[in-house]
mmCIF file of C-alpha atoms in Angstrom:
data_model
loop_
_atom_site.group_PDB
_atom_site.id
_atom_site.type_symbol
_atom_site.label_atom_id
_atom_site.label_comp_id
_atom_site.label_asym_id
_atom_site.label_seq_id
_atom_site.Cartn_x
_atom_site.Cartn_y
_atom_site.Cartn_z
ATOM 1 C CA MET A 1 10.283 -22.239 21.985
ATOM 2 C CA ALA A 2 7.478 -23.064 19.622
ATOM 3 C CA GLY A 3 8.976 -21.512 16.502
ATOM 4 C CA ILE A 4 6.973 -20.903 13.348
ATOM 5 C CA GLU A 5 4.412 -23.626 12.836
ATOM 6 C CA ASN A 6 3.588 -25.036 9.419
ATOM 7 C CA GLY A 7 -0.193 -25.122 9.498
ATOM 8 C CA ASP A 8 -2.355 -23.573 6.776
ATOM 9 C CA LYS A 9 -0.122 -23.368 3.713
ATOM 10 C CA ASN A 10 -2.182 -20.453 2.389
ATOM 11 C CA ALA A 11 -1.994 -18.464 5.629
ATOM 12 C CA SER A 12 0.073 -15.291 6.014
ATOM 13 C CA PRO A 13 2.040 -15.281 9.297
ATOM 14 C CA PHE A 14 3.263 -12.048 10.910
ATOM 15 C CA PRO A 15 5.847 -13.113 13.532
ATOM 16 C CA ARG A 16 7.741 -10.283 15.231
ATOM 17 C CA VAL A 17 10.589 -12.494 16.421
ATOM 18 C CA ARG A 18 12.389 -15.450 14.884
ATOM 19 C CA ARG A 19 11.214 -17.969 17.484
ATOM 20 C CA PRO A 20 7.902 -17.003 19.146
ATOM 21 C CA ALA A 21 7.277 -18.323 22.666
ATOM 22 C CA GLU A 22 3.906 -19.760 21.630
ATOM 23 C CA GLY A 23 2.155 -20.886 18.450
ATOM 24 C CA VAL A 24 0.017 -19.229 15.829
ATOM 25 C CA ILE A 25 -2.911 -16.963 16.674
ATOM 26 C CA ASP A 26 -5.409 -17.021 13.830
ATOM 27 C CA GLY A 27 -7.847 -14.494 15.269
ATOM 28 C CA SER A 28 -10.630 -16.837 16.304
ATOM 29 C CA MET A 29 -12.091 -16.169 19.740
ATOM 30 C CA ASP A 30 -10.909 -19.371 21.454
ATOM 31 C CA ASN A 31 -7.516 -19.358 19.801
ATOM 32 C CA ALA A 32 -6.820 -15.702 20.588
ATOM 33 C CA LYS A 33 -7.574 -16.188 24.272
ATOM 34 C CA GLN A 34 -5.052 -19.019 24.575
ATOM 35 C CA HIS A 35 -1.890 -16.962 24.171
ATOM 36 C CA PRO A 36 -2.539 -13.401 22.948
ATOM 37 C CA TRP A 37 0.661 -12.125 24.553
ATOM 38 C CA GLN A 38 3.111 -14.815 23.511
ATOM 39 C CA GLY A 39 2.203 -16.226 20.096
ATOM 40 C CA TYR A 40 2.265 -14.639 16.662
ATOM 41 C CA ARG A 41 -0.547 -13.512 14.384
ATOM 42 C CA SER A 42 -1.560 -15.198 11.136
ATOM 43 C CA LEU A 43 -4.247 -14.269 8.603
ATOM 44 C CA ASN A 44 -6.114 -16.613 6.298
ATOM 45 C CA GLU A 45 -6.917 -15.735 2.687
ATOM 46 C CA GLY A 46 -10.306 -14.268 3.553
ATOM 47 C CA GLN A 47 -8.825 -12.022 6.231
ATOM 48 C CA VAL A 48 -6.096 -10.811 3.888
ATOM 49 C CA ARG A 49 -8.695 -9.956 1.240
ATOM 50 C CA THR A 50 -10.830 -8.095 3.775
ATOM 51 C CA LEU A 51 -7.805 -6.113 4.955
ATOM 52 C CA ALA A 52 -6.835 -5.272 1.370
ATOM 53 C CA GLU A 53 -10.349 -4.061 0.554
ATOM 54 C CA LYS A 54 -10.497 -1.893 3.676
ATOM 55 C CA LEU A 55 -7.076 -0.450 2.882
ATOM 56 C CA VAL A 56 -8.249 0.522 -0.605
ATOM 57 C CA GLU A 57 -11.212 2.297 0.975
ATOM 58 C CA GLU A 58 -8.906 4.204 3.318
ATOM 59 C CA ILE A 59 -6.593 5.204 0.468
ATOM 60 C CA ARG A 60 -9.512 6.506 -1.566
ATOM 61 C CA GLU A 61 -10.828 8.406 1.438
ATOM 62 C CA ARG A 62 -7.495 9.913 2.498
ATOM 63 C CA GLY A 63 -5.450 10.153 -0.687
ATOM 64 C CA PRO A 64 -3.738 11.205 -2.765
ATOM 65 C CA PHE A 65 -0.793 11.070 -0.373
ATOM 66 C CA LEU A 66 2.038 13.537 -0.857
ATOM 67 C CA SER A 67 4.643 11.183 0.669
ATOM 68 C CA LEU A 68 5.107 7.743 2.182
ATOM 69 C CA SER A 69 5.133 9.420 5.576
ATOM 70 C CA GLU A 70 1.646 10.757 4.972
ATOM 71 C CA PHE A 71 0.487 7.278 3.961
ATOM 72 C CA VAL A 72 1.927 5.570 7.042
ATOM 73 C CA ASN A 73 1.564 8.127 9.828
ATOM 74 C CA ARG A 74 -1.470 9.739 11.320
ATOM 75 C CA ARG A 75 -1.866 13.433 10.607
ATOM 76 C CA VAL A 76 -1.436 16.241 13.090
ATOM 77 C CA GLY A 77 -4.786 17.792 13.872
ATOM 78 C CA SER A 78 -7.762 17.860 16.185
ATOM 79 C CA SER A 79 -9.474 14.808 17.654
ATOM 80 C CA GLY A 80 -12.472 15.389 15.413
ATOM 81 C CA ASP A 81 -10.570 14.202 12.330
ATOM 82 C CA GLU A 82 -10.282 10.406 11.980
ATOM 83 C CA ARG A 83 -6.981 10.857 10.130
ATOM 84 C CA THR A 84 -5.368 12.277 13.280
ATOM 85 C CA LEU A 85 -6.156 9.152 15.294
ATOM 86 C CA ARG A 86 -4.416 6.526 13.149
ATOM 87 C CA GLY A 87 -2.748 6.060 9.774
ATOM 88 C CA ALA A 88 -4.368 4.444 6.740
ATOM 89 C CA ILE A 89 -3.052 0.935 7.434
ATOM 90 C CA GLN A 90 -3.980 0.948 11.118
ATOM 91 C CA ALA A 91 -7.420 2.329 10.241
ATOM 92 C CA ALA A 92 -7.904 -0.472 7.698
ATOM 93 C CA ILE A 93 -6.967 -3.049 10.346
ATOM 94 C CA ARG A 94 -9.484 -1.530 12.720
ATOM 95 C CA GLU A 95 -12.245 -1.471 10.093
ATOM 96 C CA SER A 96 -11.497 -5.126 9.261
ATOM 97 C CA ASP A 97 -12.259 -6.156 12.887
ATOM 98 C CA LEU A 98 -9.190 -8.409 12.790
ATOM 99 C CA ASN A 99 -8.171 -7.626 16.364
ATOM 100 C CA ASP A 100 -11.585 -7.946 18.010
ATOM 101 C CA PRO A 101 -10.943 -11.408 19.590
ATOM 102 C CA VAL A 102 -7.672 -10.233 21.110
ATOM 103 C CA GLU A 103 -9.101 -6.917 22.313
ATOM 104 C CA ASP A 104 -11.841 -8.801 24.170
ATOM 105 C CA ASP A 105 -9.098 -10.028 26.482
ATOM 106 C CA GLY A 106 -7.659 -6.553 27.026
ATOM 107 C CA LEU A 107 -8.470 -3.305 28.783
ATOM 108 C CA GLU A 108 -9.862 -0.169 27.166
ATOM 109 C CA LEU A 109 -7.778 2.887 28.019
ATOM 110 C CA GLY A 110 -9.447 6.287 28.030
ATOM 111 C CA ALA A 111 -9.143 9.721 29.588
ATOM 112 C CA ALA A 112 -9.197 8.299 33.120
ATOM 113 C CA ASN A 113 -6.139 6.142 32.364
ATOM 114 C CA ILE A 114 -4.189 8.488 30.104
ATOM 115 C CA GLY A 115 -4.784 11.751 31.919
ATOM 116 C CA ASN A 116 -4.495 15.224 30.439
ATOM 117 C CA HIS A 117 -1.123 15.818 28.828
ATOM 118 C CA LYS A 118 -2.300 18.669 26.596
ATOM 119 C CA TYR A 119 -2.092 16.527 23.458
ATOM 120 C CA LEU A 120 -3.431 18.188 20.332
ATOM 121 C CA ALA A 121 -5.442 15.002 19.712
ATOM 122 C CA ALA A 122 -5.642 13.302 23.106
ATOM 123 C CA THR A 123 -7.979 10.586 21.864
ATOM 124 C CA ALA A 124 -5.176 9.241 19.653
ATOM 125 C CA ALA A 125 -3.736 7.732 22.834
ATOM 126 C CA PHE A 126 -7.006 6.014 23.745
ATOM 127 C CA GLY A 127 -7.723 2.400 22.854
ATOM 128 C CA ASN A 128 -7.229 -1.195 23.898
ATOM 129 C CA ASN A 129 -4.030 -2.097 25.738
ATOM 130 C CA THR A 130 -3.591 -5.180 23.530
ATOM 131 C CA ILE A 131 -2.848 -2.989 20.499
ATOM 132 C CA MET A 132 0.760 -4.221 20.304
ATOM 133 C CA ALA A 133 0.264 -7.690 21.780
ATOM 134 C CA PRO A 134 1.778 -10.459 19.608
ATOM 135 C CA GLY A 135 -1.721 -11.698 18.791
ATOM 136 C CA SER A 136 -2.791 -8.246 17.622
ATOM 137 C CA LEU A 137 -2.064 -7.186 14.046
ATOM 138 C CA SER A 138 -0.531 -3.719 13.742
ATOM 139 C CA GLN A 139 0.470 -1.499 10.846
ATOM 140 C CA GLY A 140 4.068 -2.280 11.789
ATOM 141 C CA ASP A 141 3.399 -5.957 11.073
ATOM 142 C CA VAL A 142 1.948 -5.134 7.674
ATOM 143 C CA LEU A 143 4.793 -2.728 6.827
ATOM 144 C CA SER A 144 7.367 -5.384 7.728
ATOM 145 C CA VAL A 145 6.003 -7.363 4.771
ATOM 146 C CA ILE A 146 5.170 -4.685 2.198
ATOM 147 C CA GLY A 147 7.638 -2.000 3.280
ATOM 148 C CA SER A 148 10.391 -2.992 0.860
ATOM 149 C CA HIS A 149 7.936 -2.839 -2.061
ATOM 150 C CA VAL A 150 6.189 0.454 -1.262
ATOM 151 C CA THR A 151 7.435 3.480 -3.187
ATOM 152 C CA VAL A 152 6.156 6.890 -4.108
ATOM 153 C CA ARG A 153 4.861 7.315 -7.626
ATOM 154 C CA GLY A 154 7.696 7.788 -10.086
ATOM 155 C CA ASP A 155 7.856 9.885 -13.220
ATOM 156 C CA THR A 156 9.951 7.395 -15.207
ATOM 157 C CA PHE A 157 8.209 4.638 -17.166
ATOM 158 C CA ALA A 158 9.400 1.650 -19.210
ATOM 159 C CA ILE A 159 7.150 0.971 -22.201
ATOM 160 C CA ARG A 160 7.437 -2.204 -24.269
ATOM 161 C CA CYS A 161 5.893 -2.752 -27.685
ATOM 162 C CA TYR A 162 5.936 -5.444 -30.327
ATOM 163 C CA GLY A 163 4.969 -5.796 -33.957
ATOM 164 C CA ASP A 164 4.375 -8.602 -36.443
ATOM 165 C CA ALA A 165 5.128 -8.671 -40.159
ATOM 166 C CA THR A 166 2.611 -10.992 -41.844
ATOM 167 C CA ASP A 167 2.178 -12.505 -45.267
ATOM 168 C CA LYS A 168 -0.764 -10.754 -46.959
ATOM 169 C CA LYS A 169 -1.793 -13.983 -48.631
ATOM 170 C CA ASP A 170 -2.325 -16.211 -45.583
ATOM 171 C CA ASN A 171 -1.504 -13.898 -42.645
ATOM 172 C CA LYS A 172 1.432 -16.083 -41.715
ATOM 173 C CA ILE A 173 3.859 -14.307 -39.386
ATOM 174 C CA LEU A 174 7.116 -13.681 -41.229
ATOM 175 C CA ALA A 175 8.932 -11.677 -38.594
ATOM 176 C CA ARG A 176 8.366 -10.309 -35.121
ATOM 177 C CA ALA A 177 10.125 -7.507 -33.249
ATOM 178 C CA TRP A 178 10.071 -6.145 -29.697
ATOM 179 C CA CYS A 179 11.326 -2.823 -28.401
ATOM 180 C CA GLU A 180 11.573 -0.953 -25.121
ATOM 181 C CA ALA A 181 11.493 2.784 -24.524
ATOM 182 C CA VAL A 182 12.164 4.514 -21.216
ATOM 183 C CA VAL A 183 10.350 7.831 -20.994
ATOM 184 C CA GLN A 184 10.384 10.451 -18.283
ATOM 185 C CA ARG A 185 7.773 13.035 -17.388
ATOM 186 C CA VAL A 186 9.281 16.506 -16.939
ATOM 187 C CA PRO A 187 7.813 19.611 -15.248
ATOM 188 C CA GLU A 188 7.282 21.525 -18.507
ATOM 189 C CA PHE A 189 3.861 21.431 -20.155
ATOM 190 C CA ILE A 190 3.305 20.381 -23.764
ATOM 191 C CA ASP A 191 2.750 24.034 -24.626
ATOM 192 C CA SER A 192 5.789 25.737 -23.086
ATOM 193 C CA SER A 193 4.125 29.152 -23.196
ATOM 194 C CA GLU A 194 2.698 28.341 -19.758
ATOM 195 C CA ALA A 195 5.084 28.052 -16.801
ATOM 196 C CA PRO A 196 5.581 24.614 -15.177
ATOM 197 C CA GLU A 197 4.542 25.944 -11.775
ATOM 198 C CA LYS A 198 1.190 27.181 -13.062
ATOM 199 C CA ALA A 199 -1.770 25.517 -11.331
ATOM 200 C CA ILE A 200 -3.529 22.848 -13.389
ATOM 201 C CA ALA A 201 -6.894 24.511 -12.825
ATOM 202 C CA SER A 202 -5.537 27.775 -14.280
ATOM 203 C CA LEU A 203 -4.214 26.362 -17.568
ATOM 204 C CA GLN A 204 -5.465 28.196 -20.656
ATOM 205 C CA SER A 205 -3.765 26.148 -23.390
ATOM 206 C CA ILE A 206 -5.969 23.376 -24.799
ATOM 207 C CA PRO A 207 -2.981 21.018 -25.394
ATOM 208 C CA ASN A 208 -1.897 21.535 -21.792
ATOM 209 C CA GLN A 209 -5.402 20.926 -20.508
ATOM 210 C CA THR A 210 -5.640 17.749 -22.596
ATOM 211 C CA PHE A 211 -2.147 16.215 -22.361
ATOM 212 C CA GLY A 212 -0.549 17.894 -19.368
ATOM 213 C CA ARG A 213 3.218 17.732 -18.969
ATOM 214 C CA ARG A 214 5.802 16.766 -21.532
ATOM 215 C CA PHE A 215 7.447 13.337 -21.816
ATOM 216 C CA GLN A 216 11.029 12.892 -22.952
ATOM 217 C CA MET A 217 12.554 9.655 -24.234
ATOM 218 C CA VAL A 218 15.509 8.643 -22.090
ATOM 219 C CA SER A 219 16.491 5.479 -23.939
ATOM 220 C CA PHE A 220 15.345 3.088 -26.647
ATOM 221 C CA ARG A 221 16.451 -0.439 -27.493
ATOM 222 C CA TRP A 222 15.380 -3.470 -29.484
ATOM 223 C CA LEU A 223 14.727 -6.608 -27.461
ATOM 224 C CA ALA A 224 15.551 -10.232 -28.161
ATOM 225 C CA GLN A 225 12.817 -12.840 -27.760
ATOM 226 C CA ASP A 226 14.436 -14.313 -24.651
ATOM 227 C CA GLU A 227 14.180 -10.933 -22.904
ATOM 228 C CA ILE A 228 10.381 -10.949 -23.007
#
């Protein structure tokens, strides 16, 4: 058992098991061909940045997402829609060309291999057979790292403010205070004459058009300096 090697300290490893049978696969052509089916994938800083940039592009193209499921999974639809072939993360991986060295050692599967199973989007099953090889990065690998930090957008916000009391003569700070307010966005608009379920594009009230929905203060407290 090779275990997890300590090579590039700035690299980001994506092992799928605790003790991989082989060493790190960094995505270079020679390295990927050594053990694409037994090692584990690792990205350097440049590869991580490229993946992040491609993911932002996919989010802008596909979003806003109505749920985490819509962000992760491919959509149900015809083969003509790229979103039905793969989810945002997998599409970003593909656009980053991170798996090209590994796929060069694999086999492309198409209609002749898959057959006709009356899939709504049959081409979603096409692709390289190394897609889940240990040396191939998948959206599952990425989600294993970021999954515990990904959440849907919330409507509750913590806002912190501070203020200084200064001497008018020399602007010396005499006192300083910090506070924290927790506010929550509610369905009702600023102008309650319009129903919460009314479409944004149909709003007639200028305050509602300008400020949208109402915020309510849930809590307020003063903070000590050691809490900042």
